[in-house]
PDB file of C-alpha atoms in Angstrom:
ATOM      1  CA  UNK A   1      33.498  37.923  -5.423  1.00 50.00           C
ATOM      2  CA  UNK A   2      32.849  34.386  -6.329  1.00 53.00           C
ATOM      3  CA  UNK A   3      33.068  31.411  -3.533  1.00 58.00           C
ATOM      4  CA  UNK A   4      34.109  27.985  -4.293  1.00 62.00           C
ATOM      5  CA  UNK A   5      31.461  25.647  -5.793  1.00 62.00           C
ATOM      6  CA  UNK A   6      30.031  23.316  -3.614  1.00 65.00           C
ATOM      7  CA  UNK A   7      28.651  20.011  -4.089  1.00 65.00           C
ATOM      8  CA  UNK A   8      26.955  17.870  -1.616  1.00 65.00           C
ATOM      9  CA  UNK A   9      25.722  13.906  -2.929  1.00 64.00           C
ATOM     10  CA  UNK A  10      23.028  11.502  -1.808  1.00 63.00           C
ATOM     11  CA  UNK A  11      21.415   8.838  -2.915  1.00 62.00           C
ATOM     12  CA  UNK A  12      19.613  10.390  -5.152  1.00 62.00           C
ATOM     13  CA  UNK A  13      20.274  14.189  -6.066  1.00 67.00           C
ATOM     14  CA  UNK A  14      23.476  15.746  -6.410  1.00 67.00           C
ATOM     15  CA  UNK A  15      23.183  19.780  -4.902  1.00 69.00           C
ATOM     16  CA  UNK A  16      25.652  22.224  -6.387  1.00 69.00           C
ATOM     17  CA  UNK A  17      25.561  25.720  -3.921  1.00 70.00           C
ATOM     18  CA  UNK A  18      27.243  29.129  -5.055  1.00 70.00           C
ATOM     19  CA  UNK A  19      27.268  31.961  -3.854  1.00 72.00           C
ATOM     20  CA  UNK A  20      28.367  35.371  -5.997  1.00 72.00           C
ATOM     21  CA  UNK A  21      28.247  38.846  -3.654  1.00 74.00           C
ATOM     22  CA  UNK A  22      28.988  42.423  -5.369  1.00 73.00           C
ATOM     23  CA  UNK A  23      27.683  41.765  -8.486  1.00 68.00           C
ATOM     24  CA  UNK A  24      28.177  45.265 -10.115  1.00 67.00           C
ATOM     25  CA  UNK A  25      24.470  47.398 -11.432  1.00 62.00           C
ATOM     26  CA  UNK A  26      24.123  47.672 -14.947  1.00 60.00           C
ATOM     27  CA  UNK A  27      24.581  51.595 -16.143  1.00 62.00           C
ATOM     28  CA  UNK A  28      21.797  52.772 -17.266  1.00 67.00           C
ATOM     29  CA  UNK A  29      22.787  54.863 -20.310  1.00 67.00           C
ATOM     30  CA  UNK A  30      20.456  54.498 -23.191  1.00 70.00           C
ATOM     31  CA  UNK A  31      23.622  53.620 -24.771  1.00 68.00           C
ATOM     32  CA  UNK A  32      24.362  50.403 -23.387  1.00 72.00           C
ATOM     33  CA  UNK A  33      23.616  46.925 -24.298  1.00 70.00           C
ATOM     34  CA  UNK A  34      20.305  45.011 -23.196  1.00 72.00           C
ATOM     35  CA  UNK A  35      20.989  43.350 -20.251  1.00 68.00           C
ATOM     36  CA  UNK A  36      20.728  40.030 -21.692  1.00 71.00           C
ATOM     37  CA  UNK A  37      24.157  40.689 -23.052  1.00 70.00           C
ATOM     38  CA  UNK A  38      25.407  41.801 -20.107  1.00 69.00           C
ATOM     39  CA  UNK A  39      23.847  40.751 -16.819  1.00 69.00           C
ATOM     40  CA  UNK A  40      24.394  37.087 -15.586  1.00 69.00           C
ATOM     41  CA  UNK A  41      21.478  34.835 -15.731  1.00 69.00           C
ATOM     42  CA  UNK A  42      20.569  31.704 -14.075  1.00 69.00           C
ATOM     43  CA  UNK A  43      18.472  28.590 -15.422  1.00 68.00           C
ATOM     44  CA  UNK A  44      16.504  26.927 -12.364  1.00 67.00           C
ATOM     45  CA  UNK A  45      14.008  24.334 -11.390  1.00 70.00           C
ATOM     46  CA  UNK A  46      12.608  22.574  -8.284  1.00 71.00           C
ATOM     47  CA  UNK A  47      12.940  19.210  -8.277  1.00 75.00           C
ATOM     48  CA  UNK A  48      11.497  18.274  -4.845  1.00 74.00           C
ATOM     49  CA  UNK A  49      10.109  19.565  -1.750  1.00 70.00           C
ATOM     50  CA  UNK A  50      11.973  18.299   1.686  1.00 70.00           C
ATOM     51  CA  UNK A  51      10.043  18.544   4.569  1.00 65.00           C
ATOM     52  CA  UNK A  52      11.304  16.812   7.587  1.00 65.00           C
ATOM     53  CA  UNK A  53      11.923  12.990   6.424  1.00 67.00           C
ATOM     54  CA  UNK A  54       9.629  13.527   3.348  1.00 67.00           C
ATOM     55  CA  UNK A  55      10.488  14.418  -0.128  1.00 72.00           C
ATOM     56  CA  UNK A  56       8.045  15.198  -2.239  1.00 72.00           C
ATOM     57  CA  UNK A  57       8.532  15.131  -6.354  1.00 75.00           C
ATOM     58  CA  UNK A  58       7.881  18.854  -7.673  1.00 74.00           C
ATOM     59  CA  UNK A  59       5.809  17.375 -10.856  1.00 75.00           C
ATOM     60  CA  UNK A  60       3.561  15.049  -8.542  1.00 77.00           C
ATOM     61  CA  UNK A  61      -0.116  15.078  -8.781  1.00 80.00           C
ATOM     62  CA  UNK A  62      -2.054  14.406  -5.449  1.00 80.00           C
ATOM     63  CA  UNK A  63      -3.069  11.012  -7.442  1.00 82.00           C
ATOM     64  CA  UNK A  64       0.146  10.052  -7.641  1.00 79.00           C
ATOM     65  CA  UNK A  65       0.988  11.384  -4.225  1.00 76.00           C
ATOM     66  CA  UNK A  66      -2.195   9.024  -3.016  1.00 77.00           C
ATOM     67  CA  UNK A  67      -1.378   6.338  -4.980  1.00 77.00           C
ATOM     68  CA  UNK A  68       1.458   4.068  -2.889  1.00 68.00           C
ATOM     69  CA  UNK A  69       0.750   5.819   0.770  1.00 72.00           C
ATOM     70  CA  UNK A  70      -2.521   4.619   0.029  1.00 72.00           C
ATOM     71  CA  UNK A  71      -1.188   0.780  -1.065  1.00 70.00           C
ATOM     72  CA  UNK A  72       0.237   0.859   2.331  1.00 68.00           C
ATOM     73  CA  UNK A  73      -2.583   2.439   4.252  1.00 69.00           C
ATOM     74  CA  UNK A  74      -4.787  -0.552   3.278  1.00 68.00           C
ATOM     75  CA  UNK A  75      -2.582  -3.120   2.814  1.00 64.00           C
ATOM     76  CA  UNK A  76      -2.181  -4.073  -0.725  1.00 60.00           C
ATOM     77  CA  UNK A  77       1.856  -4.298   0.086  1.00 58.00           C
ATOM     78  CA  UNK A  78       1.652  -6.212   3.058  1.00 68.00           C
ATOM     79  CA  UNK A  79       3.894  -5.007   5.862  1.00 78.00           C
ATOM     80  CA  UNK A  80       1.588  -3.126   7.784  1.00 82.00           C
ATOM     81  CA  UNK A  81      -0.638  -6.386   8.226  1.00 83.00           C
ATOM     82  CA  UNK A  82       2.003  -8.555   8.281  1.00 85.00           C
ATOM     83  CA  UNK A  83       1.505 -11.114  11.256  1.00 85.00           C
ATOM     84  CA  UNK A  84      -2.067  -9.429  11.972  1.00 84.00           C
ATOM     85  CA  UNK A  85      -4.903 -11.531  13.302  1.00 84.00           C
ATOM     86  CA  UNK A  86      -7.742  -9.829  12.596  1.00 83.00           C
ATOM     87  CA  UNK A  87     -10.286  -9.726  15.952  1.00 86.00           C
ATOM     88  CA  UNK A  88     -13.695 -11.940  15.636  1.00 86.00           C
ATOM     89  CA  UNK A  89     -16.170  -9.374  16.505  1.00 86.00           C
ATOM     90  CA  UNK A  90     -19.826 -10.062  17.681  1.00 85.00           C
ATOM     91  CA  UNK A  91     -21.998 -10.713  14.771  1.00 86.00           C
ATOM     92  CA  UNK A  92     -23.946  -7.635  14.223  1.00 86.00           C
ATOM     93  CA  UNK A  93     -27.114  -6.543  12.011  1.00 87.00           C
ATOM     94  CA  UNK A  94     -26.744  -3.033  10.976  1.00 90.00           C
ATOM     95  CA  UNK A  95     -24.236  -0.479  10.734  1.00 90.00           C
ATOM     96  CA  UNK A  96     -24.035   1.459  14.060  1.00 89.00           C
ATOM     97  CA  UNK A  97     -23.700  -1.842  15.909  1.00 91.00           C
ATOM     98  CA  UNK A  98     -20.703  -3.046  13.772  1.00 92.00           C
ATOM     99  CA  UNK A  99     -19.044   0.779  14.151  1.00 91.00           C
ATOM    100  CA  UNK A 100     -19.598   0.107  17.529  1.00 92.00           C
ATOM    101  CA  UNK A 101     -18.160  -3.024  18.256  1.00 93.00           C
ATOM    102  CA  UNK A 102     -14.966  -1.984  16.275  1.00 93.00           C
ATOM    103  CA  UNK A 103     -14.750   1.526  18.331  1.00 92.00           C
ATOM    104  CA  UNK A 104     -14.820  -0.631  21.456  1.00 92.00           C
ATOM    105  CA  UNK A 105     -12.204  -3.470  20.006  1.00 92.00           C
ATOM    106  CA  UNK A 106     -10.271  -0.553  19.408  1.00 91.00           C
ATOM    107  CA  UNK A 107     -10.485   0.953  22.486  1.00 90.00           C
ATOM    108  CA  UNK A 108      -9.833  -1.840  24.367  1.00 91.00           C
ATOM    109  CA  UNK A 109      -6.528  -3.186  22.311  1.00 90.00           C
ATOM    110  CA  UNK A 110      -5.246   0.038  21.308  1.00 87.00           C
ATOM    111  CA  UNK A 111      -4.961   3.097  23.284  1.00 84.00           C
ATOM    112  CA  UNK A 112      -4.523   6.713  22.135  1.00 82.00           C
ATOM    113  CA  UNK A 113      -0.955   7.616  22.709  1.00 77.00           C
ATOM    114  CA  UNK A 114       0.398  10.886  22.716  1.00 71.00           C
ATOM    115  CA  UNK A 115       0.079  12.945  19.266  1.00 65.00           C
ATOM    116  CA  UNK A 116       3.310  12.879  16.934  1.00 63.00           C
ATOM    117  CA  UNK A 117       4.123  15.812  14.803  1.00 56.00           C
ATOM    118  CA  UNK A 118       3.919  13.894  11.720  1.00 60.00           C
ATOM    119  CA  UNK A 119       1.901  10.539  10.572  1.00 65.00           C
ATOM    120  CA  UNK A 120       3.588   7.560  10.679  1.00 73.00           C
ATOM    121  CA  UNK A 121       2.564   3.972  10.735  1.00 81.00           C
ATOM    122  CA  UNK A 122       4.050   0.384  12.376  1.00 84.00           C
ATOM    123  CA  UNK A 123       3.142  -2.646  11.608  1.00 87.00           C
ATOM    124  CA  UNK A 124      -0.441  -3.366  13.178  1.00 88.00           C
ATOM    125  CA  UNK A 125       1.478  -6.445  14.578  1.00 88.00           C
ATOM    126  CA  UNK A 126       3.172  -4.135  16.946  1.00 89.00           C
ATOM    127  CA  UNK A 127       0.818  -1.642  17.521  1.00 87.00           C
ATOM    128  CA  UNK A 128      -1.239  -4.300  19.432  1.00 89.00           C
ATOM    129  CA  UNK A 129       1.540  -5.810  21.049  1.00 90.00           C
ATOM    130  CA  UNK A 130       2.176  -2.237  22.890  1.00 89.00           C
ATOM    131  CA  UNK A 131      -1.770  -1.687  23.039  1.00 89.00           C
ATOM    132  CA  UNK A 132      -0.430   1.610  22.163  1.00 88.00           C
ATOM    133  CA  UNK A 133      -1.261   3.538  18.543  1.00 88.00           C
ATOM    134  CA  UNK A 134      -1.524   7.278  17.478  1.00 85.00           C
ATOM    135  CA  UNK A 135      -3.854   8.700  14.887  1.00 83.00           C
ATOM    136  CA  UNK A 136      -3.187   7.045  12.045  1.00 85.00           C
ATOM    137  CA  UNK A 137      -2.785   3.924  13.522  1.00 87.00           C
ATOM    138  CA  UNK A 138      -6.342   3.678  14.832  1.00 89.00           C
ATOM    139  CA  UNK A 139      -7.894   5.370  11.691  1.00 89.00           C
ATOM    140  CA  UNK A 140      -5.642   2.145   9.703  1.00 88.00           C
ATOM    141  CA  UNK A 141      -6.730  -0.312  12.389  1.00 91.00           C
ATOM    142  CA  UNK A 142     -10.682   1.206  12.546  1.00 92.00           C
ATOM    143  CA  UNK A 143     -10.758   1.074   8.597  1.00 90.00           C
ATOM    144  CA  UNK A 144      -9.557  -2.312   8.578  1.00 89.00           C
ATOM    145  CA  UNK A 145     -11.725  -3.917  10.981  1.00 91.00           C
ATOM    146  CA  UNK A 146     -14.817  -2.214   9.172  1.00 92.00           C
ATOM    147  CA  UNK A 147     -14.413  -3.303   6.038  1.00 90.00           C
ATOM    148  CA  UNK A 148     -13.484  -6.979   7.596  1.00 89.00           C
ATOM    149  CA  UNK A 149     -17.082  -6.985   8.387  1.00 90.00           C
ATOM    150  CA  UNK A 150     -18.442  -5.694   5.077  1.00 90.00           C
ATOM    151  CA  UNK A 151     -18.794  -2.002   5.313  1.00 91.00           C
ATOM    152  CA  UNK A 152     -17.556   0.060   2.513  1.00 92.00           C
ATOM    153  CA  UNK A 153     -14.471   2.489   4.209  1.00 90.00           C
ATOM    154  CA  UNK A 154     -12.419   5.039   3.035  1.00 89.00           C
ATOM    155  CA  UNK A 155      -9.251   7.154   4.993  1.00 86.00           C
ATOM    156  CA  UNK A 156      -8.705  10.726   4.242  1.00 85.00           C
ATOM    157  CA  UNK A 157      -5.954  12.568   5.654  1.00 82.00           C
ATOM    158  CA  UNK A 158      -6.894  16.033   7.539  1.00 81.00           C
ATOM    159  CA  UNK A 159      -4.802  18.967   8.742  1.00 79.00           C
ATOM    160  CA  UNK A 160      -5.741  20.397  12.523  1.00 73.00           C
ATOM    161  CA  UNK A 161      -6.871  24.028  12.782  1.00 68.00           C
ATOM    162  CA  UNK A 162      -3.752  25.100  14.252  1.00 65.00           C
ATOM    163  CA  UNK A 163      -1.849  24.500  11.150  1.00 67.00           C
ATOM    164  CA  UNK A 164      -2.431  24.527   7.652  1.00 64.00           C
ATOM    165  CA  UNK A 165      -0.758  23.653   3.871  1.00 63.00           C
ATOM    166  CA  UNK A 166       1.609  25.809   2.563  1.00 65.00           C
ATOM    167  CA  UNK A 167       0.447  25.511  -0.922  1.00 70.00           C
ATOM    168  CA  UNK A 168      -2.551  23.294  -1.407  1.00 70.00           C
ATOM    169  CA  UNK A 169      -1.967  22.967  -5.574  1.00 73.00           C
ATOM    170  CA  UNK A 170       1.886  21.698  -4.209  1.00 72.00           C
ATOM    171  CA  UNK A 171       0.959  17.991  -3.290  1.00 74.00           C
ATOM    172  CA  UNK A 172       2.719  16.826  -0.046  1.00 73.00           C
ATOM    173  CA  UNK A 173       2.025  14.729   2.623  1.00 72.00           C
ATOM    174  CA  UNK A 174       4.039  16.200   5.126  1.00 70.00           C
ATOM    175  CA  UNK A 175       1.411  19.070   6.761  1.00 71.00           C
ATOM    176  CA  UNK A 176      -1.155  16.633   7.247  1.00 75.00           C
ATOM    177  CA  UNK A 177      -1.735  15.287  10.745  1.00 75.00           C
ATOM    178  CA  UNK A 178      -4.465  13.596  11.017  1.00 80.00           C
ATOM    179  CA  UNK A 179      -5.961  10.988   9.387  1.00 84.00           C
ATOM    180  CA  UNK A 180     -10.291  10.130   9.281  1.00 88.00           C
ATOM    181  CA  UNK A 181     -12.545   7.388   8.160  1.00 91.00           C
ATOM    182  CA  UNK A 182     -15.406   8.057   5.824  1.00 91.00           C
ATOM    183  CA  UNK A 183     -18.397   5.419   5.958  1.00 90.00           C
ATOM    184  CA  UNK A 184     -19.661   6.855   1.843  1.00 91.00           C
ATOM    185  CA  UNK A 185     -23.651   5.939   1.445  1.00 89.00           C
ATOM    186  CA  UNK A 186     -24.516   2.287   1.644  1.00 90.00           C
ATOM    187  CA  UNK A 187     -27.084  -0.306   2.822  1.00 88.00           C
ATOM    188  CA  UNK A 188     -27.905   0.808   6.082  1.00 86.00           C
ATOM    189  CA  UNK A 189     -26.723   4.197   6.258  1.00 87.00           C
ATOM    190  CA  UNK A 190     -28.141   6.485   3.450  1.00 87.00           C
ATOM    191  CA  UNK A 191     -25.802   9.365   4.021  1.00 87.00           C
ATOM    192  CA  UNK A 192     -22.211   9.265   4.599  1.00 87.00           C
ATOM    193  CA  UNK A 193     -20.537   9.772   7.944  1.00 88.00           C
ATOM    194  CA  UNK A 194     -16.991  10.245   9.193  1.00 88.00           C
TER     195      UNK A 194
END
Protein backbone atom coordinates (compact mmCIF):
# COMPACT_ATOMS: atom_id res chain seq x y z
CA UNK A 1 0.00 0.00 0.00
CA UNK A 2 1.24 3.34 -1.04
CA UNK A 3 -0.14 6.75 0.73
CA UNK A 4 -0.45 9.96 -1.02
CA UNK A 5 2.74 12.07 -1.36
CA UNK A 6 3.05 14.79 0.81
CA UNK A 7 4.69 17.99 0.54
CA UNK A 8 5.08 20.59 3.13
CA UNK A 9 7.05 24.29 1.96
CA UNK A 10 8.98 26.93 3.85
CA UNK A 11 11.10 29.40 3.27
CA UNK A 12 13.67 27.53 2.52
CA UNK A 13 13.30 23.61 2.05
CA UNK A 14 10.60 21.92 0.43
CA UNK A 15 9.85 18.23 2.53
CA UNK A 16 8.29 15.49 0.45
CA UNK A 17 6.92 12.50 3.18
CA UNK A 18 5.80 8.89 1.95
CA UNK A 19 5.00 6.32 3.44
CA UNK A 20 4.89 2.55 1.64
CA UNK A 21 3.61 -0.44 4.28
CA UNK A 22 3.59 -4.29 3.05
CA UNK A 23 6.31 -4.16 0.94
CA UNK A 24 6.46 -7.90 -0.10
CA UNK A 25 10.19 -10.13 0.98
CA UNK A 26 12.21 -11.02 -1.79
CA UNK A 27 12.15 -15.10 -2.37
CA UNK A 28 15.05 -16.38 -1.74
CA UNK A 29 15.56 -19.00 -4.47
CA UNK A 30 19.03 -19.09 -5.82
CA UNK A 31 17.13 -18.60 -8.89
CA UNK A 32 16.01 -15.21 -8.62
CA UNK A 33 17.33 -11.93 -9.61
CA UNK A 34 19.77 -9.76 -7.35
CA UNK A 35 17.83 -7.62 -5.46
CA UNK A 36 18.98 -4.60 -7.11
CA UNK A 37 16.64 -5.59 -9.87
CA UNK A 38 14.03 -6.19 -7.80
CA UNK A 39 13.82 -4.53 -4.40
CA UNK A 40 12.97 -0.73 -4.24
CA UNK A 41 15.72 1.55 -3.29
CA UNK A 42 15.89 4.95 -1.96
CA UNK A 43 18.57 7.83 -2.58
CA UNK A 44 18.87 10.07 0.72
CA UNK A 45 20.72 12.86 2.36
CA UNK A 46 20.50 15.18 5.40
CA UNK A 47 20.43 18.48 4.67
CA UNK A 48 20.04 20.06 8.16
CA UNK A 49 19.63 19.38 11.70
CA UNK A 50 16.39 21.18 13.48
CA UNK A 51 16.62 21.51 16.93
CA UNK A 52 14.15 23.71 18.58
CA UNK A 53 14.43 27.25 16.64
CA UNK A 54 17.91 26.24 15.26
CA UNK A 55 18.83 24.72 12.02
CA UNK A 56 21.94 23.64 11.58
CA UNK A 57 23.56 22.96 7.82
CA UNK A 58 24.54 19.09 7.65
CA UNK A 59 28.00 20.03 5.73
CA UNK A 60 28.96 22.80 8.43
CA UNK A 61 32.26 22.83 10.06
CA UNK A 62 32.33 24.14 13.75
CA UNK A 63 34.42 27.15 11.99
CA UNK A 64 31.79 27.97 10.05
CA UNK A 65 29.28 27.24 12.76
CA UNK A 66 31.59 29.87 14.98
CA UNK A 67 32.03 32.14 12.45
CA UNK A 68 28.69 34.66 12.43
CA UNK A 69 27.37 33.61 16.19
CA UNK A 70 30.65 34.76 16.99
CA UNK A 71 30.29 38.30 14.75
CA UNK A 72 27.37 38.78 16.94
CA UNK A 73 28.76 37.65 20.25
CA UNK A 74 31.34 40.48 20.02
CA UNK A 75 29.83 42.86 18.09
CA UNK A 76 31.29 43.16 14.72
CA UNK A 77 27.41 43.41 13.36
CA UNK A 78 26.24 45.83 15.67
CA UNK A 79 22.83 45.08 17.14
CA UNK A 80 23.75 43.64 20.24
CA UNK A 81 25.67 46.98 21.17
CA UNK A 82 23.50 49.05 19.54
CA UNK A 83 22.62 52.11 21.89
CA UNK A 84 25.25 50.68 24.56
CA UNK A 85 27.19 53.07 26.75
CA UNK A 86 29.89 51.35 27.85
CA UNK A 87 30.42 51.92 31.99
CA UNK A 88 33.67 54.14 33.05
CA UNK A 89 35.22 51.84 35.45
CA UNK A 90 37.85 52.83 38.16
CA UNK A 91 41.22 53.01 36.66
CA UNK A 92 42.98 49.94 37.68
CA UNK A 93 46.75 48.57 37.56
CA UNK A 94 46.71 44.92 37.09
CA UNK A 95 44.50 42.29 36.06
CA UNK A 96 42.55 40.97 39.12
CA UNK A 97 41.56 44.54 39.97
CA UNK A 98 40.10 45.26 36.45
CA UNK A 99 38.22 41.51 36.59
CA UNK A 100 37.07 42.79 39.63
CA UNK A 101 35.67 45.96 39.00
CA UNK A 102 33.82 44.49 35.90
CA UNK A 103 32.39 41.40 38.13
CA UNK A 104 31.04 44.08 40.46
CA UNK A 105 29.67 46.54 37.45
CA UNK A 106 28.11 43.51 36.47
CA UNK A 107 26.67 42.58 39.44
CA UNK A 108 25.35 45.64 40.25
CA UNK A 109 23.59 46.51 36.63
CA UNK A 110 22.77 43.12 35.68
CA UNK A 111 21.35 40.46 37.73
CA UNK A 112 21.31 36.68 37.14
CA UNK A 113 17.87 35.80 36.00
CA UNK A 114 16.49 32.54 35.88
CA UNK A 115 18.34 29.91 33.46
CA UNK A 116 16.70 29.47 29.85
CA UNK A 117 16.86 26.18 28.13
CA UNK A 118 18.69 27.53 25.28
CA UNK A 119 21.22 30.68 24.75
CA UNK A 120 19.90 33.58 23.50
CA UNK A 121 20.99 37.15 23.45
CA UNK A 122 19.12 40.93 23.50
CA UNK A 123 20.48 43.80 22.79
CA UNK A 124 22.85 44.89 25.79
CA UNK A 125 20.70 48.11 25.51
CA UNK A 126 17.91 46.21 27.07
CA UNK A 127 19.50 43.93 29.15
CA UNK A 128 20.51 46.94 31.35
CA UNK A 129 17.40 48.64 31.09
CA UNK A 130 15.71 45.43 32.94
CA UNK A 131 19.02 45.03 35.12
CA UNK A 132 18.08 41.59 34.27
CA UNK A 133 20.46 39.07 31.93
CA UNK A 134 20.98 35.21 31.78
CA UNK A 135 24.19 33.42 30.98
CA UNK A 136 25.12 34.52 27.95
CA UNK A 137 24.25 37.85 28.48
CA UNK A 138 26.69 38.42 31.33
CA UNK A 139 29.49 36.24 29.71
CA UNK A 140 28.73 39.00 26.36
CA UNK A 141 28.50 41.92 28.77
CA UNK A 142 31.75 40.57 31.13
CA UNK A 143 33.78 40.00 27.79
CA UNK A 144 32.96 43.29 26.60
CA UNK A 145 33.75 45.36 29.46
CA UNK A 146 37.22 43.45 29.75
CA UNK A 147 38.49 43.95 26.70
CA UNK A 148 37.15 47.82 26.94
CA UNK A 149 39.88 48.07 29.41
CA UNK A 150 42.61 46.25 27.49
CA UNK A 151 42.56 42.67 28.49
CA UNK A 152 42.74 40.11 25.83
CA UNK A 153 39.07 37.93 26.15
CA UNK A 154 37.71 35.16 24.55
CA UNK A 155 33.86 33.34 24.99
CA UNK A 156 33.53 29.67 24.68
CA UNK A 157 30.33 28.03 24.82
CA UNK A 158 29.99 24.99 27.48
CA UNK A 159 27.39 22.26 27.95
CA UNK A 160 26.24 21.55 31.88
CA UNK A 161 26.86 18.05 33.27
CA UNK A 162 23.36 17.17 33.15
CA UNK A 163 23.28 17.16 29.46
CA UNK A 164 25.52 16.53 26.78
CA UNK A 165 26.00 16.66 22.58
CA UNK A 166 24.45 14.24 20.65
CA UNK A 167 27.21 13.95 18.22
CA UNK A 168 30.19 16.13 18.93
CA UNK A 169 31.77 15.70 15.04
CA UNK A 170 27.83 17.08 14.06
CA UNK A 171 28.42 20.91 14.68
CA UNK A 172 25.36 22.58 16.37
CA UNK A 173 24.78 25.14 18.63
CA UNK A 174 21.70 24.08 20.00
CA UNK A 175 22.98 21.63 23.19
CA UNK A 176 25.12 24.18 24.47
CA UNK A 177 23.98 26.14 27.51
CA UNK A 178 26.32 27.93 28.82
CA UNK A 179 28.59 30.25 27.74
CA UNK A 180 32.45 31.20 29.66
CA UNK A 181 35.13 33.76 29.37
CA UNK A 182 38.73 32.77 28.92
CA UNK A 183 41.42 35.47 30.08
CA UNK A 184 44.46 33.37 27.46
CA UNK A 185 48.17 34.31 28.95
CA UNK A 186 49.06 37.96 28.94
CA UNK A 187 50.87 40.80 30.78
CA UNK A 188 49.89 40.30 34.15
CA UNK A 189 48.56 36.97 34.28
CA UNK A 190 51.04 34.26 32.99
CA UNK A 191 48.54 31.46 32.79
CA UNK A 192 45.15 31.56 31.48
CA UNK A 193 42.01 31.61 33.57
CA UNK A 194 38.29 31.26 32.95
Amino acid sequence: DTLPLTEVQNIVNTRLALEIRDIPHRPAEDYAPDWTFTEPRWAWRVIAFDWGLQSTRAWHTWDELLKFQGGDLFGVHGELFEGFEPPKLPACPDVGCKVAQARAWLRENARNKPPEAELSCRPMKEVLESKRANAQERAVLLRRLLADAGLQTRLAFATRHWSAQLDPSFPTLARFNEMLVYLPGQPGLPGGAW
